[in-house]
Amino acid sequence: MKKVLFLLGALFSFNAFAANLEEGKQYVQVGQTASAQPEVIEFFSFYCPHCYAFEMEYHIPKQVAESLPKGTEFKQYHVNFLGRQSENLTRAWALAMALGAESKVKAPLFEAAQQDKLSSMDDIRKIFIDSGVTAEQFDNNINSFAVNGLVNKQVKAAEQFKVHGVPDFYVNGKYRVNPEGLNYDDFVKDYVETVKGLLQK
């Protein structure tokens, strides 16, 4: 009985949080129709220092992913608009997704990009190989049909949502988290709770 009451209490507080979200404050509505399947998309760039902080220092993407209800997909899409090796990094990230190697290459790619150590796809290739992806896997797949499809998916999604700054989180294709409206005293928790609340709207 206590367990049931606890679950009901948690559900009530969760729904109350969702109800307290204000458009123009914690979120902005960007679409009229929700995606067919519940999903959260983060747009990011390895060159973006705020994305680095979100990922490496505050672990917001990890906390968001771990807090999502069962059946909700969390996607991270790379953007091209920060120049330098951005387009190659979008392709490399597509390869990482195709190989299921995101967790292997994410940190070293962030570190190299933040230190501006990437001058070509060869530098990116070396990071993949140093991180446990074989040269054969990289060379055979970097321009494959599947990777081309994932590159296009990332580019088209960024165009669809008119992404112009990162990190940027979108929930169910309908809502964008507005970080300026969150509680800066407990920013990480508020960010995660906002995403969870928007999934209930």
Short mmCIF file of C-alpha atoms in Angstrom, two decimals:
data_model
loop_
_atom_site.label_atom_id
_atom_site.label_comp_id
_atom_site.label_asym_id
_atom_site.label_seq_id
_atom_site.Cartn_x
_atom_site.Cartn_y
_atom_site.Cartn_z
CA MET A 1 0.00 0.00 0.00
CA LYS A 2 2.84 2.39 0.90
CA LYS A 3 4.47 1.65 -2.45
CA VAL A 4 1.24 2.47 -4.31
CA LEU A 5 0.84 5.74 -2.39
CA PHE A 6 4.47 6.65 -3.10
CA LEU A 7 3.98 6.02 -6.83
CA LEU A 8 0.76 8.04 -6.87
CA GLY A 9 2.52 10.86 -5.03
CA ALA A 10 5.40 10.83 -7.50
CA LEU A 11 2.97 10.81 -10.43
CA PHE A 12 1.02 13.72 -8.94
CA SER A 13 4.14 15.83 -8.40
CA PHE A 14 5.36 14.98 -11.91
CA ASN A 15 2.05 16.01 -13.50
CA ALA A 16 1.96 19.13 -11.33
CA PHE A 17 5.39 20.11 -12.63
CA ALA A 18 4.21 19.59 -16.22
CA ALA A 19 1.14 21.74 -15.55
CA ASN A 20 3.30 24.54 -14.11
CA LEU A 21 5.43 24.88 -17.24
CA GLU A 22 4.79 28.22 -18.95
CA GLU A 23 5.17 28.83 -22.67
CA GLY A 24 7.67 31.61 -23.21
CA LYS A 25 9.34 30.82 -19.91
CA GLN A 26 10.66 27.25 -19.64
CA TYR A 27 9.74 26.33 -23.21
CA VAL A 28 8.66 27.61 -26.62
CA GLN A 29 6.17 25.80 -28.82
CA VAL A 30 7.72 25.25 -32.26
CA GLY A 31 5.19 22.91 -33.88
CA GLN A 32 1.51 22.04 -33.84
CA THR A 33 1.75 18.28 -34.10
CA ALA A 34 3.73 15.99 -31.82
CA SER A 35 6.04 13.35 -33.29
CA ALA A 36 4.53 9.89 -33.82
CA GLN A 37 6.83 8.43 -31.16
CA PRO A 38 7.96 10.25 -27.99
CA GLU A 39 11.45 11.61 -28.53
CA VAL A 40 13.96 14.15 -27.29
CA ILE A 41 16.52 15.59 -29.71
CA GLU A 42 19.58 17.54 -28.64
CA PHE A 43 21.37 19.55 -31.32
CA PHE A 44 25.02 20.13 -30.46
CA SER A 45 28.44 20.85 -31.90
CA PHE A 46 31.79 19.52 -30.78
CA TYR A 47 33.08 23.08 -31.27
CA CYS A 48 30.51 24.62 -28.92
CA PRO A 49 31.93 25.34 -25.43
CA HIS A 50 28.43 25.31 -23.90
CA CYS A 51 27.79 21.88 -25.45
CA TYR A 52 31.07 20.73 -23.95
CA ALA A 53 29.95 21.97 -20.52
CA PHE A 54 26.51 20.34 -20.90
CA GLU A 55 28.08 17.02 -21.86
CA MET A 56 31.37 16.80 -19.98
CA GLU A 57 30.85 18.91 -16.85
CA TYR A 58 27.12 18.93 -16.03
CA HIS A 59 26.19 15.65 -17.78
CA ILE A 60 22.80 17.07 -18.76
CA PRO A 61 22.31 14.83 -21.85
CA LYS A 62 23.14 11.75 -19.78
CA GLN A 63 20.73 12.77 -17.01
CA VAL A 64 18.00 13.56 -19.54
CA ALA A 65 18.47 10.19 -21.25
CA GLU A 66 18.41 8.29 -17.96
CA SER A 67 15.26 10.07 -16.77
CA LEU A 68 13.12 9.43 -19.84
CA PRO A 69 10.06 7.16 -19.67
CA LYS A 70 10.39 3.76 -21.31
CA GLY A 71 9.85 3.96 -25.06
CA THR A 72 11.12 7.54 -25.37
CA GLU A 73 14.06 7.91 -27.72
CA PHE A 74 16.93 10.32 -27.02
CA LYS A 75 18.89 11.52 -30.05
CA GLN A 76 21.92 13.77 -30.34
CA TYR A 77 22.38 15.49 -33.71
CA HIS A 78 25.48 17.42 -34.74
CA VAL A 79 25.16 20.79 -36.52
CA ASN A 80 27.27 22.23 -39.32
CA PHE A 81 27.11 25.97 -38.70
CA LEU A 82 30.20 26.46 -36.53
CA GLY A 83 32.60 26.09 -39.45
CA ARG A 84 36.05 24.48 -39.50
CA GLN A 85 35.57 20.68 -39.56
CA SER A 86 31.87 20.85 -38.68
CA GLU A 87 30.63 19.01 -41.78
CA ASN A 88 33.21 16.26 -41.31
CA LEU A 89 32.23 16.01 -37.65
CA THR A 90 28.54 15.67 -38.58
CA ARG A 91 29.51 12.80 -40.90
CA ALA A 92 31.76 11.29 -38.23
CA TRP A 93 28.93 11.50 -35.69
CA ALA A 94 26.64 9.77 -38.20
CA LEU A 95 29.24 7.00 -38.43
CA ALA A 96 29.39 6.77 -34.64
CA MET A 97 25.60 6.40 -34.53
CA ALA A 98 25.66 3.76 -37.27
CA LEU A 99 28.33 1.75 -35.42
CA GLY A 100 26.88 2.31 -31.94
CA ALA A 101 30.21 3.91 -31.00
CA GLU A 102 28.93 7.26 -29.66
CA SER A 103 30.16 6.69 -26.11
CA LYS A 104 33.64 5.69 -27.37
CA VAL A 105 34.31 8.75 -29.53
CA LYS A 106 32.27 11.53 -27.95
CA ALA A 107 34.73 12.68 -25.28
CA PRO A 108 37.88 12.58 -27.44
CA LEU A 109 36.10 14.39 -30.29
CA PHE A 110 34.94 17.08 -27.86
CA GLU A 111 38.46 17.47 -26.44
CA ALA A 112 40.10 17.68 -29.87
CA ALA A 113 37.54 20.15 -31.23
CA GLN A 114 37.69 22.36 -28.14
CA GLN A 115 41.47 22.51 -28.49
CA ASP A 116 41.13 23.16 -32.24
CA LYS A 117 43.24 20.13 -33.10
CA LEU A 118 41.19 18.92 -36.05
CA SER A 119 42.38 19.96 -39.49
CA SER A 120 40.95 17.16 -41.67
CA MET A 121 38.95 13.94 -41.69
CA ASP A 122 42.28 12.13 -41.16
CA ASP A 123 42.52 13.65 -37.67
CA ILE A 124 38.97 12.50 -36.93
CA ARG A 125 39.75 9.04 -38.32
CA LYS A 126 42.72 8.71 -35.95
CA ILE A 127 40.47 9.53 -32.97
CA PHE A 128 38.03 6.79 -34.01
CA ILE A 129 40.84 4.26 -34.37
CA ASP A 130 42.42 5.29 -31.05
CA SER A 131 38.97 4.85 -29.47
CA GLY A 132 38.54 1.26 -30.62
CA VAL A 133 36.90 1.56 -34.03
CA THR A 134 38.94 -0.39 -36.58
CA ALA A 135 40.42 1.31 -39.65
CA GLU A 136 38.37 -1.06 -41.78
CA GLN A 137 35.12 -0.10 -40.00
CA PHE A 138 35.88 3.57 -40.48
CA ASP A 139 37.00 3.39 -44.10
CA ASN A 140 34.21 1.05 -45.23
CA ASN A 141 31.42 3.02 -43.60
CA ILE A 142 32.30 6.73 -43.50
CA ASN A 143 30.71 7.29 -46.95
CA SER A 144 28.23 4.43 -46.84
CA PHE A 145 24.55 4.66 -47.74
CA ALA A 146 23.56 4.33 -44.07
CA VAL A 147 25.92 7.09 -42.94
CA ASN A 148 24.82 9.37 -45.80
CA GLY A 149 21.25 8.86 -44.61
CA LEU A 150 22.14 9.80 -41.04
CA VAL A 151 24.03 12.89 -42.23
CA ASN A 152 20.95 14.03 -44.15
CA LYS A 153 18.72 13.27 -41.18
CA GLN A 154 20.78 15.54 -38.90
CA VAL A 155 20.97 18.36 -41.46
CA LYS A 156 17.26 18.23 -42.30
CA ALA A 157 16.24 18.14 -38.63
CA ALA A 158 18.34 21.25 -37.90
CA GLU A 159 16.71 22.99 -40.86
CA GLN A 160 13.23 21.88 -39.82
CA PHE A 161 13.59 23.35 -36.33
CA LYS A 162 15.54 26.38 -37.60
CA VAL A 163 18.31 25.66 -35.10
CA HIS A 164 20.65 28.65 -34.84
CA GLY A 165 22.31 28.05 -31.48
CA VAL A 166 23.46 25.03 -29.50
CA PRO A 167 22.97 23.17 -27.24
CA ASP A 168 19.29 23.06 -28.15
CA PHE A 169 16.73 20.49 -26.91
CA TYR A 170 13.44 19.66 -28.65
CA VAL A 171 10.71 17.47 -27.18
CA ASN A 172 8.29 15.45 -29.32
CA GLY A 173 8.97 17.69 -32.30
CA LYS A 174 6.71 20.28 -30.71
CA TYR A 175 8.53 22.06 -27.87
CA ARG A 176 11.93 23.68 -27.47
CA VAL A 177 13.45 23.99 -24.00
CA ASN A 178 14.18 27.65 -23.23
CA PRO A 179 17.25 27.68 -20.96
CA GLU A 180 16.88 31.42 -20.28
CA GLY A 181 13.65 30.69 -18.41
CA LEU A 182 15.05 28.02 -16.12
CA ASN A 183 16.12 28.28 -12.49
CA TYR A 184 19.84 29.03 -12.53
CA ASP A 185 20.24 28.03 -8.87
CA ASP A 186 19.31 24.46 -9.77
CA PHE A 187 19.80 24.59 -13.53
CA VAL A 188 20.63 20.95 -14.25
CA LYS A 189 17.68 19.56 -12.29
CA ASP A 190 15.33 22.15 -13.77
CA TYR A 191 16.50 21.32 -17.29
CA VAL A 192 15.88 17.60 -16.79
CA GLU A 193 12.50 18.17 -15.13
CA THR A 194 11.43 20.54 -17.91
CA VAL A 195 12.18 17.92 -20.55
CA LYS A 196 10.24 15.30 -18.56
CA GLY A 197 7.36 17.72 -18.06
CA LEU A 198 7.16 18.59 -21.76
CA LEU A 199 6.88 14.90 -22.59
CA GLN A 200 3.59 14.90 -20.63
CA LYS A 201 2.05 17.89 -22.41
#
